[in-house]
Coordinates of C-alpha atoms in Angstrom, one line a residue:
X166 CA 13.9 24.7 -9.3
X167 CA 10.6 25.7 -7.7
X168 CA 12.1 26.0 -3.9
X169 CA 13.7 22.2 -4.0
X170 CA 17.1 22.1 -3.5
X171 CA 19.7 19.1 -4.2
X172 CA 16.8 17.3 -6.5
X173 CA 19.8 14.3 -7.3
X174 CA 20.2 13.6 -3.6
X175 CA 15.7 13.4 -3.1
X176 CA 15.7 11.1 -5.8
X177 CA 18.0 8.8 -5.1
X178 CA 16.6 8.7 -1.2
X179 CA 12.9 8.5 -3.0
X180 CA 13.9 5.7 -4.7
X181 CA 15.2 4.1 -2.0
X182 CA 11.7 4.2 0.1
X183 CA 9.7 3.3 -2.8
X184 CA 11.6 0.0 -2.5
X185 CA 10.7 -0.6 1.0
X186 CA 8.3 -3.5 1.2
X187 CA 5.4 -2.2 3.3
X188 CA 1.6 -2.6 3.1
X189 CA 0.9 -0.9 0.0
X190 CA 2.9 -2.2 -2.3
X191 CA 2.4 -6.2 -0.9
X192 CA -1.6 -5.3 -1.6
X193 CA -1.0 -4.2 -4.9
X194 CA 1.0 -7.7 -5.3
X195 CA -1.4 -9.8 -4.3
X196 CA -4.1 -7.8 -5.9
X197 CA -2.7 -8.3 -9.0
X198 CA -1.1 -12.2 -9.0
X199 CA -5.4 -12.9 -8.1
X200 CA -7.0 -10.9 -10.2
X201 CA -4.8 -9.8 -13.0
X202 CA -3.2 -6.0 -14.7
X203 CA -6.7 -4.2 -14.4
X204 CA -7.6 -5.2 -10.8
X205 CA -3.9 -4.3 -9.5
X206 CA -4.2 -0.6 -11.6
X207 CA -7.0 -0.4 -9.4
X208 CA -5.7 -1.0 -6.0
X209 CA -2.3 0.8 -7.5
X210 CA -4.7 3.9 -8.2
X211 CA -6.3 3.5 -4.3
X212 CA -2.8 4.0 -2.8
X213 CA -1.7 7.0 -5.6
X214 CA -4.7 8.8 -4.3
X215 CA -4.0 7.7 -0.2
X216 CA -0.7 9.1 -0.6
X217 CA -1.9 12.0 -2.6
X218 CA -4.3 13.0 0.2
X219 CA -1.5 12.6 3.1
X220 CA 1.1 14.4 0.8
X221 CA -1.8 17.4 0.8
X222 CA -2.0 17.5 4.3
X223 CA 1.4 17.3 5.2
X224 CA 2.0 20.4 3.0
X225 CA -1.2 21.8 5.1
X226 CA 0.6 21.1 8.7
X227 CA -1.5 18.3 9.6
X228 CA 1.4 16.4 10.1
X229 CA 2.7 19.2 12.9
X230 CA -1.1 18.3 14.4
X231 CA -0.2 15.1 14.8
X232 CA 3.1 14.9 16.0
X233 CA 1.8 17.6 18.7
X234 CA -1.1 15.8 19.4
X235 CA -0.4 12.4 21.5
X236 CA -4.0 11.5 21.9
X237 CA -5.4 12.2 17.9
X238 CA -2.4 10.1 16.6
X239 CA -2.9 7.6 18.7
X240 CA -6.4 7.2 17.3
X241 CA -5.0 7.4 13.7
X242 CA -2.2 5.0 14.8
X243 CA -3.9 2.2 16.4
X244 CA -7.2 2.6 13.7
X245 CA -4.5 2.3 10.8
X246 CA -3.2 -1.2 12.8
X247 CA -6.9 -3.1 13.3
X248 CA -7.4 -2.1 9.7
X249 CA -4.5 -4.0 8.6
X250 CA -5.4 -6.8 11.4
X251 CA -9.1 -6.9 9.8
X252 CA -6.9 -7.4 6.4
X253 CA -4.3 -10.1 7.1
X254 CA -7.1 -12.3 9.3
X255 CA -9.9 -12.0 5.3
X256 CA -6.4 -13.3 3.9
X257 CA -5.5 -16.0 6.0
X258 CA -9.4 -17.6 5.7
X259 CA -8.8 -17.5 2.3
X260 CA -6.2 -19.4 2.6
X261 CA -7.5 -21.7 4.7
X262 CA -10.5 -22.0 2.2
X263 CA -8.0 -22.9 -0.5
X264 CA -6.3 -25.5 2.1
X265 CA -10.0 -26.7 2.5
X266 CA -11.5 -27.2 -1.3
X267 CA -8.2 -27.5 -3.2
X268 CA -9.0 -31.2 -3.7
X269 CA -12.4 -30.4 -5.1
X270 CA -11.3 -27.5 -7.1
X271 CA -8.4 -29.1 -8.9
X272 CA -10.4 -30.5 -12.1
X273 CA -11.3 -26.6 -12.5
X274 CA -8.8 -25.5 -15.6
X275 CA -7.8 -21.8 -15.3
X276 CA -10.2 -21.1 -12.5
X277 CA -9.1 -18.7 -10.3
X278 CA -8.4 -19.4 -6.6
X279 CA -11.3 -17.4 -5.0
X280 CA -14.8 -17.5 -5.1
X281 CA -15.3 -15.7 -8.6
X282 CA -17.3 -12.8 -7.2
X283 CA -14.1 -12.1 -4.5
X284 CA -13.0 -9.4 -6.9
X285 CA -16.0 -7.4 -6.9
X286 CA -16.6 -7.7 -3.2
X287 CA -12.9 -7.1 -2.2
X288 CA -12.9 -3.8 -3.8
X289 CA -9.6 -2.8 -4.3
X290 CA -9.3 0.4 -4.9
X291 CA -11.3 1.3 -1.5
X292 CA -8.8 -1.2 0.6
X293 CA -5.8 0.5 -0.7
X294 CA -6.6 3.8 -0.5
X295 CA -7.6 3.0 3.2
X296 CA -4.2 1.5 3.8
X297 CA -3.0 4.6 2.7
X298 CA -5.0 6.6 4.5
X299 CA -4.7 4.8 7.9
X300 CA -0.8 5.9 8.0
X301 CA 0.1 8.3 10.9
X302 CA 3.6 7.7 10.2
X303 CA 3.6 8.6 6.1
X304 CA 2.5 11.8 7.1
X305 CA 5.4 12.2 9.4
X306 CA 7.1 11.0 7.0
X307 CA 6.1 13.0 4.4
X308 CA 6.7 15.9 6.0
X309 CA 10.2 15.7 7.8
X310 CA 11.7 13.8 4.3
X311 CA 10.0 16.8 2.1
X312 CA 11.2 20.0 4.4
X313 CA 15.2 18.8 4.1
X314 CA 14.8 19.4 0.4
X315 CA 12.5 23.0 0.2
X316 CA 14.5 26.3 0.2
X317 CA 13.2 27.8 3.1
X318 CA 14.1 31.0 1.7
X319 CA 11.4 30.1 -1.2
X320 CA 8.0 32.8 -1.3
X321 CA 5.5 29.4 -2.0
X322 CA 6.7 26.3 0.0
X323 CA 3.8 24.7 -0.9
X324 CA 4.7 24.5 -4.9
X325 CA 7.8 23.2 -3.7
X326 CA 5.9 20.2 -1.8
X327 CA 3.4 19.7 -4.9
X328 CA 6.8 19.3 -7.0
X329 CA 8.4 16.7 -4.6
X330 CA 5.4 14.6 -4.2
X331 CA 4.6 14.8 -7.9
X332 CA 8.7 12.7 -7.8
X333 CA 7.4 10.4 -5.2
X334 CA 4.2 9.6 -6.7
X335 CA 6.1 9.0 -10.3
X336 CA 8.5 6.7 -8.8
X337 CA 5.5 4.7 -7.1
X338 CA 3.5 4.4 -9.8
X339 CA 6.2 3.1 -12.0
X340 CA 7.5 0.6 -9.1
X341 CA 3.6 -0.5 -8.6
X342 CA 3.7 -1.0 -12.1
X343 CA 6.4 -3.5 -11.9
X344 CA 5.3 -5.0 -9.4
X345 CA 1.5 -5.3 -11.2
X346 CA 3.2 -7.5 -13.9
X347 CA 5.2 -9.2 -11.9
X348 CA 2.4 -10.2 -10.0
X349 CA 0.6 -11.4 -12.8
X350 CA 3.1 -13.9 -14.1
X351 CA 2.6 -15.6 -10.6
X352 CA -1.0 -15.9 -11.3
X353 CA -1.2 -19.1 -13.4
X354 CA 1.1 -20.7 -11.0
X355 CA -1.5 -19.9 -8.2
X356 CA -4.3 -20.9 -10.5
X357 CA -2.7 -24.1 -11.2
X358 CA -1.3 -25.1 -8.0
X359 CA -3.7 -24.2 -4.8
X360 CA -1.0 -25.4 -2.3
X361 CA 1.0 -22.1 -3.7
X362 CA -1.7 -19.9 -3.9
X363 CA -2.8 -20.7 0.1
X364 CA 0.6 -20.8 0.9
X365 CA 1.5 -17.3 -0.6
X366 CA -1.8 -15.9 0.8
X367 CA -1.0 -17.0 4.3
X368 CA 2.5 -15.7 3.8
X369 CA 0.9 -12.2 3.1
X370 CA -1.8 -12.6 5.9
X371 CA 1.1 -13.0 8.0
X372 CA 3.3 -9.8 6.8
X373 CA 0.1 -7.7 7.3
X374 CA 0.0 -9.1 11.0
X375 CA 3.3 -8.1 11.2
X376 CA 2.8 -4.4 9.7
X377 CA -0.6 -4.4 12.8
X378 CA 1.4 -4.8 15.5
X379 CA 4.9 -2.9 14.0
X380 CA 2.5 0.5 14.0
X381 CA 0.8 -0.5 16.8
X382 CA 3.7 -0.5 18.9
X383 CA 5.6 2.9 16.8
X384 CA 5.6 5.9 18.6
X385 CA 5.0 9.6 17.7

């Protein structure tokens, strides 16, 4: 089929990433349980087009550049980490702000539990794709995962890759999904109770900490 070979086996080892917890996907969470379906289709459309773009270059070789090229992934490496640093430090002074004002804020029916102009100056979309973006190791991944499955024998490799990746990105988008109205039946629990909503925001601060320093220390 279009250069891929054993298409059962990629599928079942896509779905199997996709379900990895990781950066993206904990966005597009919290994204959603705080601002609701549309906001999270929005950050859930920044890391589609993130992975779209690393997907295109690993088809291109960038990938091959990188791996060579110690100094140029470090760069990508440890700008991809204070980028998720920058991230998890915004969402654990929100929480603190909820910790802070929860008291004054709990007469507020169905408010939600950011200033209400948080949404338009988080921009979603832009944070996600970034996330995506700043990912030496996706298109490593994307690469070495992609070129087990593509007949090597095959006269355009490269349809071969658009086909895979058009798999991966199906199964993401529908796992995102899930995860988008998931996230939204949390967010009149946070609404109601601020304790949850700082402690679930701190929790997620955290895990992006933990993401930092995890690429930070990954090798080439």
């Amino acid at each position: 089929m279009l250069g891929v070979t054993d298409l059962p086996t990629y599928l079942i080892g896509v779905a199997l990433i996709v379900l990895l917890p990781g950066p993206n996907s904990l966005y597009v969470l919290s994204v959603a349980a705080r601002r609701g379906v549309r906001t999270g289709y929005r950050a859930a459309l920044g890391v589609v087009c993130g992975d779209t773009v690393l997907m295109t270059l690993s088809a291109a070789g960038v990938a091959s550049l990188l791996q060579g090229n110690a100094v140029l992934f470090g760069i990508v490496k440890y700008a991809g980490a204070a980028y998720l640093t920058w991230l998890a430090i915004g969402m654990m002074r929100s929480a603190w702000n909820l910790w802070r004002t929860r008291a004054e804020r709990a007469a507020e029916a169905g408010a939600a539990p950011a200033n209400p102009t948080e949404g338009e100056a988080e921009r979603p979309y832009r944070r996600a794709f970034v996330i995506s973006l700043l990912n030496p190791k996706a298109i490593l991944f994307f690469i070495s995962f992609f070129v087990q499955f593509v007949d090597p024998g095959y006269a355009y490799p490269a349809l071969s890759f658009v086909v895979l990746g058009a798999f991966a990105q199906l199964a993401s988008v529908l796992y995102l999904s899930a995860l988008i109205f998931g996230g939204t039946r949390l967010a009149a629990a946070f609404r109601s109770r601020r304790r949850l909503s700082a402690g679930a925001t701190s929790a997620a601060g955290a895990l992006f900490l933990g993401f930092a320093v995890k690429l930070s220390m990954s090798g080439a």
